[in-house]
């Protein structure tokens, strides 16, 4: 079974600074997807960024980028120019690509990010 | 706008009664939907995988007779908490994969309080 580990329960960063959230995973599969989700106080799960394992290039979405190290099974999220609206719980998630659209997400335990004004 | 809608967003029920939560994919067909439960300050715990036209697949430790899942159409899955007790109070959230499965959308979640 796959596992996802987020070793930082809480992180804080000064507004406008850069912060990196860590995520490692364990799998024996070669084809899979990795995601970062944001969960603000509203509890709505918001997709921040996703990475296909077969792609070597790191995914980027505006201020959000990942450092995907497949051999090390590491998938960290970098948030640049942090904004107050980035404050939330961040979850790293894994999804097998084996069965196409019918595979579940496996979540890490989350990292609570606080933005200091 | 939301592509997966969950209803109700909040519900309070008396202990011993049953309550139903709906999860709808608004503009796409979802053969598979997932139901999660989230305890305060915790991660999402997968309860079951809902398959259209067949029985749901429950995760280990989840009581299938207590948490009834029905996926009657390609756009609707329901979770019924039967004979609810205060310990069932929680945040329940559903998700569905769109298209090839690379994009997964979540419903807004439902707060259940059993009194």
Tab-separated table of C-alpha atoms in Angstrom:
chain	number	residue	atom	x	y	z
A	1	UNK	CA	0.000	0.000	0.000
A	2	UNK	CA	1.076	3.518	-0.676
A	3	UNK	CA	1.833	5.939	2.127
A	4	UNK	CA	2.304	9.692	2.145
A	5	UNK	CA	4.275	11.445	4.871
A	6	UNK	CA	4.271	15.117	5.747
A	7	UNK	CA	6.792	15.643	8.510
A	8	UNK	CA	5.925	19.277	9.236
A	9	UNK	CA	2.667	19.592	11.197
A	10	UNK	CA	2.966	23.372	11.225
A	11	UNK	CA	4.917	25.971	9.296
A	12	UNK	CA	4.943	29.731	9.335
A	13	UNK	CA	6.331	32.293	6.947
A	14	UNK	CA	6.539	36.032	6.744
A	15	UNK	CA	4.302	37.627	4.170
A	16	UNK	CA	6.061	38.013	0.787
A	17	UNK	CA	8.680	35.413	1.714
A	18	UNK	CA	9.113	31.909	0.347
A	19	UNK	CA	8.242	28.699	2.147
A	20	UNK	CA	8.710	25.035	1.265
A	21	UNK	CA	6.451	22.265	2.492
A	22	UNK	CA	7.843	18.745	2.523
A	23	UNK	CA	6.243	15.525	1.379
A	24	UNK	CA	7.611	12.045	0.900
A	25	UNK	CA	5.790	8.973	-0.290
A	26	UNK	CA	6.317	5.284	-0.579
A	27	UNK	CA	5.208	3.218	-3.549
A	28	UNK	CA	6.328	0.341	-5.703
A	29	UNK	CA	4.483	1.690	-8.742
A	30	UNK	CA	6.153	3.529	-11.579
A	31	UNK	CA	3.173	5.459	-12.896
A	32	UNK	CA	1.220	7.711	-10.577
A	33	UNK	CA	0.108	11.257	-9.861
A	34	UNK	CA	1.015	13.551	-7.008
A	35	UNK	CA	-1.042	16.471	-5.791
A	36	UNK	CA	-0.981	19.320	-3.335
A	37	UNK	CA	-4.344	20.388	-1.994
A	38	UNK	CA	-5.138	23.453	0.073
A	39	UNK	CA	-7.876	23.386	2.695
A	40	UNK	CA	-8.773	26.812	4.094
A	41	UNK	CA	-11.050	27.238	7.129
A	42	UNK	CA	-14.069	26.767	4.848
A	43	UNK	CA	-12.915	23.137	4.512
A	44	UNK	CA	-13.236	23.224	0.723
A	45	UNK	CA	-10.464	21.155	-0.838
A	46	UNK	CA	-8.705	23.227	-3.491
A	47	UNK	CA	-6.232	21.722	-5.933
A	48	UNK	CA	-3.007	23.715	-5.855
A	49	UNK	CA	-0.817	21.749	-8.206
A	50	UNK	CA	-0.371	18.267	-9.669
A	51	UNK	CA	2.510	16.302	-11.095
A	52	UNK	CA	2.527	13.265	-13.354
A	53	UNK	CA	5.263	10.851	-12.329
A	54	UNK	CA	6.342	10.227	-15.906
A	55	UNK	CA	7.144	13.897	-16.391
A	56	UNK	CA	10.607	14.959	-15.335
A	57	UNK	CA	9.792	18.637	-15.472
A	58	UNK	CA	8.570	20.103	-12.213
A	59	UNK	CA	5.046	21.481	-12.308
A	60	UNK	CA	4.506	25.206	-11.781
A	61	UNK	CA	1.347	27.209	-11.185
A	62	UNK	CA	2.022	30.911	-10.739
A	63	UNK	CA	3.567	31.303	-7.257
A	64	UNK	CA	3.413	27.587	-6.570
A	65	UNK	CA	6.002	25.116	-7.767
A	66	UNK	CA	7.111	21.640	-6.840
A	67	UNK	CA	10.415	19.879	-6.502
A	68	UNK	CA	9.689	16.339	-7.668
A	69	UNK	CA	12.463	13.873	-6.981
A	70	UNK	CA	11.183	10.512	-8.212
A	71	UNK	CA	14.144	8.423	-7.103
A	72	UNK	CA	14.019	9.921	-3.633
A	73	UNK	CA	10.187	9.757	-3.602
A	74	UNK	CA	10.013	13.353	-2.567
A	75	UNK	CA	7.474	15.970	-3.637
A	76	UNK	CA	7.895	19.332	-1.930
A	77	UNK	CA	5.798	22.440	-2.534
A	78	UNK	CA	7.363	25.874	-2.762
A	79	UNK	CA	5.190	28.930	-2.268
A	80	UNK	CA	6.812	32.146	-3.411
A	81	UNK	CA	5.778	35.652	-2.392
A	82	UNK	CA	3.516	34.281	0.336
A	83	UNK	CA	0.194	36.023	0.762
A	84	UNK	CA	-2.240	36.137	3.650
A	85	UNK	CA	-4.692	34.133	1.578
A	86	UNK	CA	-2.240	31.247	1.429
A	87	UNK	CA	-2.884	30.481	5.090
A	88	UNK	CA	-4.485	27.040	5.180
A	89	UNK	CA	-3.922	23.366	5.747
A	90	UNK	CA	-1.931	21.825	2.920
A	91	UNK	CA	-2.243	18.161	2.043
A	92	UNK	CA	0.048	16.143	-0.156
A	93	UNK	CA	-1.704	13.305	-1.976
A	94	UNK	CA	-0.823	10.299	-4.102
A	95	UNK	CA	-2.898	8.595	-6.743
A	96	UNK	CA	-2.055	5.492	-8.714
A	97	UNK	CA	-2.415	5.711	-12.474
A	98	UNK	CA	-2.989	1.999	-12.784
A	99	UNK	CA	-6.761	2.029	-13.268
A	100	UNK	CA	-7.226	5.379	-14.912
A	101	UNK	CA	-9.989	7.362	-13.287
A	102	UNK	CA	-10.959	4.920	-10.586
A	103	UNK	CA	-8.129	5.169	-8.156
A	104	UNK	CA	-8.447	6.772	-4.736
A	105	UNK	CA	-6.318	9.547	-3.304
A	106	UNK	CA	-4.039	8.755	-0.388
A	107	UNK	CA	-3.403	11.818	1.755
A	108	UNK	CA	-0.629	12.864	4.045
A	109	UNK	CA	-1.395	14.175	7.519
A	110	UNK	CA	-1.215	17.795	6.440
A	111	UNK	CA	0.828	20.892	7.211
A	112	UNK	CA	-0.817	23.941	8.710
A	113	UNK	CA	0.658	27.055	7.131
A	114	UNK	CA	0.475	30.383	8.923
A	115	UNK	CA	1.318	33.640	7.186
A	116	UNK	CA	2.789	36.325	9.418
A	117	UNK	CA	1.850	39.844	8.313
B	1	UNK	CA	-18.165	27.308	-10.159
B	2	UNK	CA	-18.352	24.006	-8.343
B	3	UNK	CA	-18.346	20.899	-10.465
B	4	UNK	CA	-19.126	18.600	-7.559
B	5	UNK	CA	-21.947	19.644	-5.280
B	6	UNK	CA	-22.613	18.195	-1.856
B	7	UNK	CA	-25.803	18.615	0.108
B	8	UNK	CA	-26.599	19.411	2.847
B	9	UNK	CA	-23.655	21.483	3.978
B	10	UNK	CA	-24.737	21.201	7.589
B	11	UNK	CA	-27.162	18.840	9.254
B	12	UNK	CA	-28.142	18.171	12.825
B	13	UNK	CA	-29.982	14.983	13.664
B	14	UNK	CA	-31.113	13.189	16.753
B	15	UNK	CA	-29.321	10.128	17.999
B	16	UNK	CA	-30.828	6.975	16.530
B	17	UNK	CA	-32.099	8.563	13.349
B	18	UNK	CA	-30.660	8.287	9.836
B	19	UNK	CA	-29.353	11.072	7.674
B	20	UNK	CA	-28.550	11.159	3.963
B	21	UNK	CA	-25.827	13.209	2.282
B	22	UNK	CA	-25.818	13.678	-1.483
B	23	UNK	CA	-22.875	14.130	-3.804
B	24	UNK	CA	-23.546	15.239	-7.376
B	25	UNK	CA	-21.247	15.747	-10.317
B	26	UNK	CA	-22.770	18.747	-12.041
B	27	UNK	CA	-21.487	18.658	-15.600
B	28	UNK	CA	-19.771	15.348	-16.028
B	29	UNK	CA	-20.422	11.678	-15.475
B	30	UNK	CA	-18.599	10.013	-12.636
B	31	UNK	CA	-18.546	6.241	-12.598
B	32	UNK	CA	-16.595	6.390	-9.370
B	33	UNK	CA	-16.961	8.706	-6.403
B	34	UNK	CA	-15.163	8.630	-3.110
B	35	UNK	CA	-16.381	9.359	0.395
B	36	UNK	CA	-14.044	10.705	3.052
B	37	UNK	CA	-14.396	11.549	6.700
B	38	UNK	CA	-12.300	14.201	8.374
B	39	UNK	CA	-11.868	14.528	12.120
B	40	UNK	CA	-10.894	17.910	13.595
B	41	UNK	CA	-7.348	18.894	12.697
B	42	UNK	CA	-6.808	15.576	10.961
B	43	UNK	CA	-6.369	14.374	7.427
B	44	UNK	CA	-9.031	12.943	5.160
B	45	UNK	CA	-9.784	9.311	5.811
B	46	UNK	CA	-11.207	7.349	2.898
B	47	UNK	CA	-14.369	5.549	3.929
B	48	UNK	CA	-15.455	3.934	0.698
B	49	UNK	CA	-15.339	3.970	-3.050
B	50	UNK	CA	-18.724	4.355	-4.665
B	51	UNK	CA	-19.187	2.573	-7.977
B	52	UNK	CA	-22.110	3.325	-10.277
B	53	UNK	CA	-24.394	0.347	-10.620
B	54	UNK	CA	-22.544	-1.874	-8.187
B	55	UNK	CA	-21.756	-2.213	-4.522
B	56	UNK	CA	-19.449	0.220	-2.836
B	57	UNK	CA	-16.003	-0.854	-1.746
B	58	UNK	CA	-15.434	-0.063	1.911
B	59	UNK	CA	-12.113	0.561	3.594
B	60	UNK	CA	-11.064	-1.643	6.449
B	61	UNK	CA	-12.731	-0.708	9.694
B	62	UNK	CA	-15.670	1.126	8.110
B	63	UNK	CA	-19.046	-0.394	8.966
B	64	UNK	CA	-20.867	-0.960	5.702
B	65	UNK	CA	-24.194	-1.466	7.467
B	66	UNK	CA	-23.865	1.855	9.205
B	67	UNK	CA	-22.595	3.923	6.317
B	68	UNK	CA	-24.777	2.991	3.366
B	69	UNK	CA	-23.568	4.163	-0.023
B	70	UNK	CA	-25.699	4.186	-3.129
B	71	UNK	CA	-24.482	5.242	-6.556
B	72	UNK	CA	-27.703	5.036	-8.510
B	73	UNK	CA	-26.707	7.202	-11.449
B	74	UNK	CA	-23.598	8.525	-13.135
B	75	UNK	CA	-24.023	11.884	-11.442
B	76	UNK	CA	-25.235	11.025	-7.950
B	77	UNK	CA	-23.851	9.138	-4.983
B	78	UNK	CA	-25.440	9.178	-1.552
B	79	UNK	CA	-24.070	8.394	1.881
B	80	UNK	CA	-26.624	7.441	4.515
B	81	UNK	CA	-25.540	7.337	8.128
B	82	UNK	CA	-27.941	4.921	9.775
B	83	UNK	CA	-28.838	4.936	13.457
B	84	UNK	CA	-26.540	7.873	13.984
B	85	UNK	CA	-24.745	8.371	17.275
B	86	UNK	CA	-22.808	11.362	18.619
B	87	UNK	CA	-19.520	9.701	17.686
B	88	UNK	CA	-20.615	9.837	14.038
B	89	UNK	CA	-20.501	13.619	14.221
B	90	UNK	CA	-17.866	14.699	11.743
B	91	UNK	CA	-17.089	16.404	8.460
B	92	UNK	CA	-17.878	14.218	5.454
B	93	UNK	CA	-16.593	15.059	1.992
B	94	UNK	CA	-16.955	13.427	-1.391
B	95	UNK	CA	-14.880	13.571	-4.545
B	96	UNK	CA	-15.115	12.486	-8.152
B	97	UNK	CA	-12.660	12.079	-10.996
B	98	UNK	CA	-13.355	13.892	-14.222
B	99	UNK	CA	-12.289	12.649	-17.615
B	100	UNK	CA	-9.160	10.530	-17.661
B	101	UNK	CA	-8.844	10.879	-13.930
B	102	UNK	CA	-6.064	13.394	-13.687
B	103	UNK	CA	-8.368	15.962	-12.166
B	104	UNK	CA	-10.294	15.179	-9.023
B	105	UNK	CA	-12.940	17.507	-7.737
B	106	UNK	CA	-14.213	17.700	-4.201
B	107	UNK	CA	-17.614	18.605	-2.922
B	108	UNK	CA	-17.980	21.379	-0.393
B	109	UNK	CA	-18.331	18.893	2.446
B	110	UNK	CA	-21.064	18.229	4.971
B	111	UNK	CA	-20.949	18.838	8.692
B	112	UNK	CA	-22.934	16.236	10.579
B	113	UNK	CA	-23.823	16.808	14.207
B	114	UNK	CA	-25.651	14.089	16.082
B	115	UNK	CA	-27.295	15.222	19.303
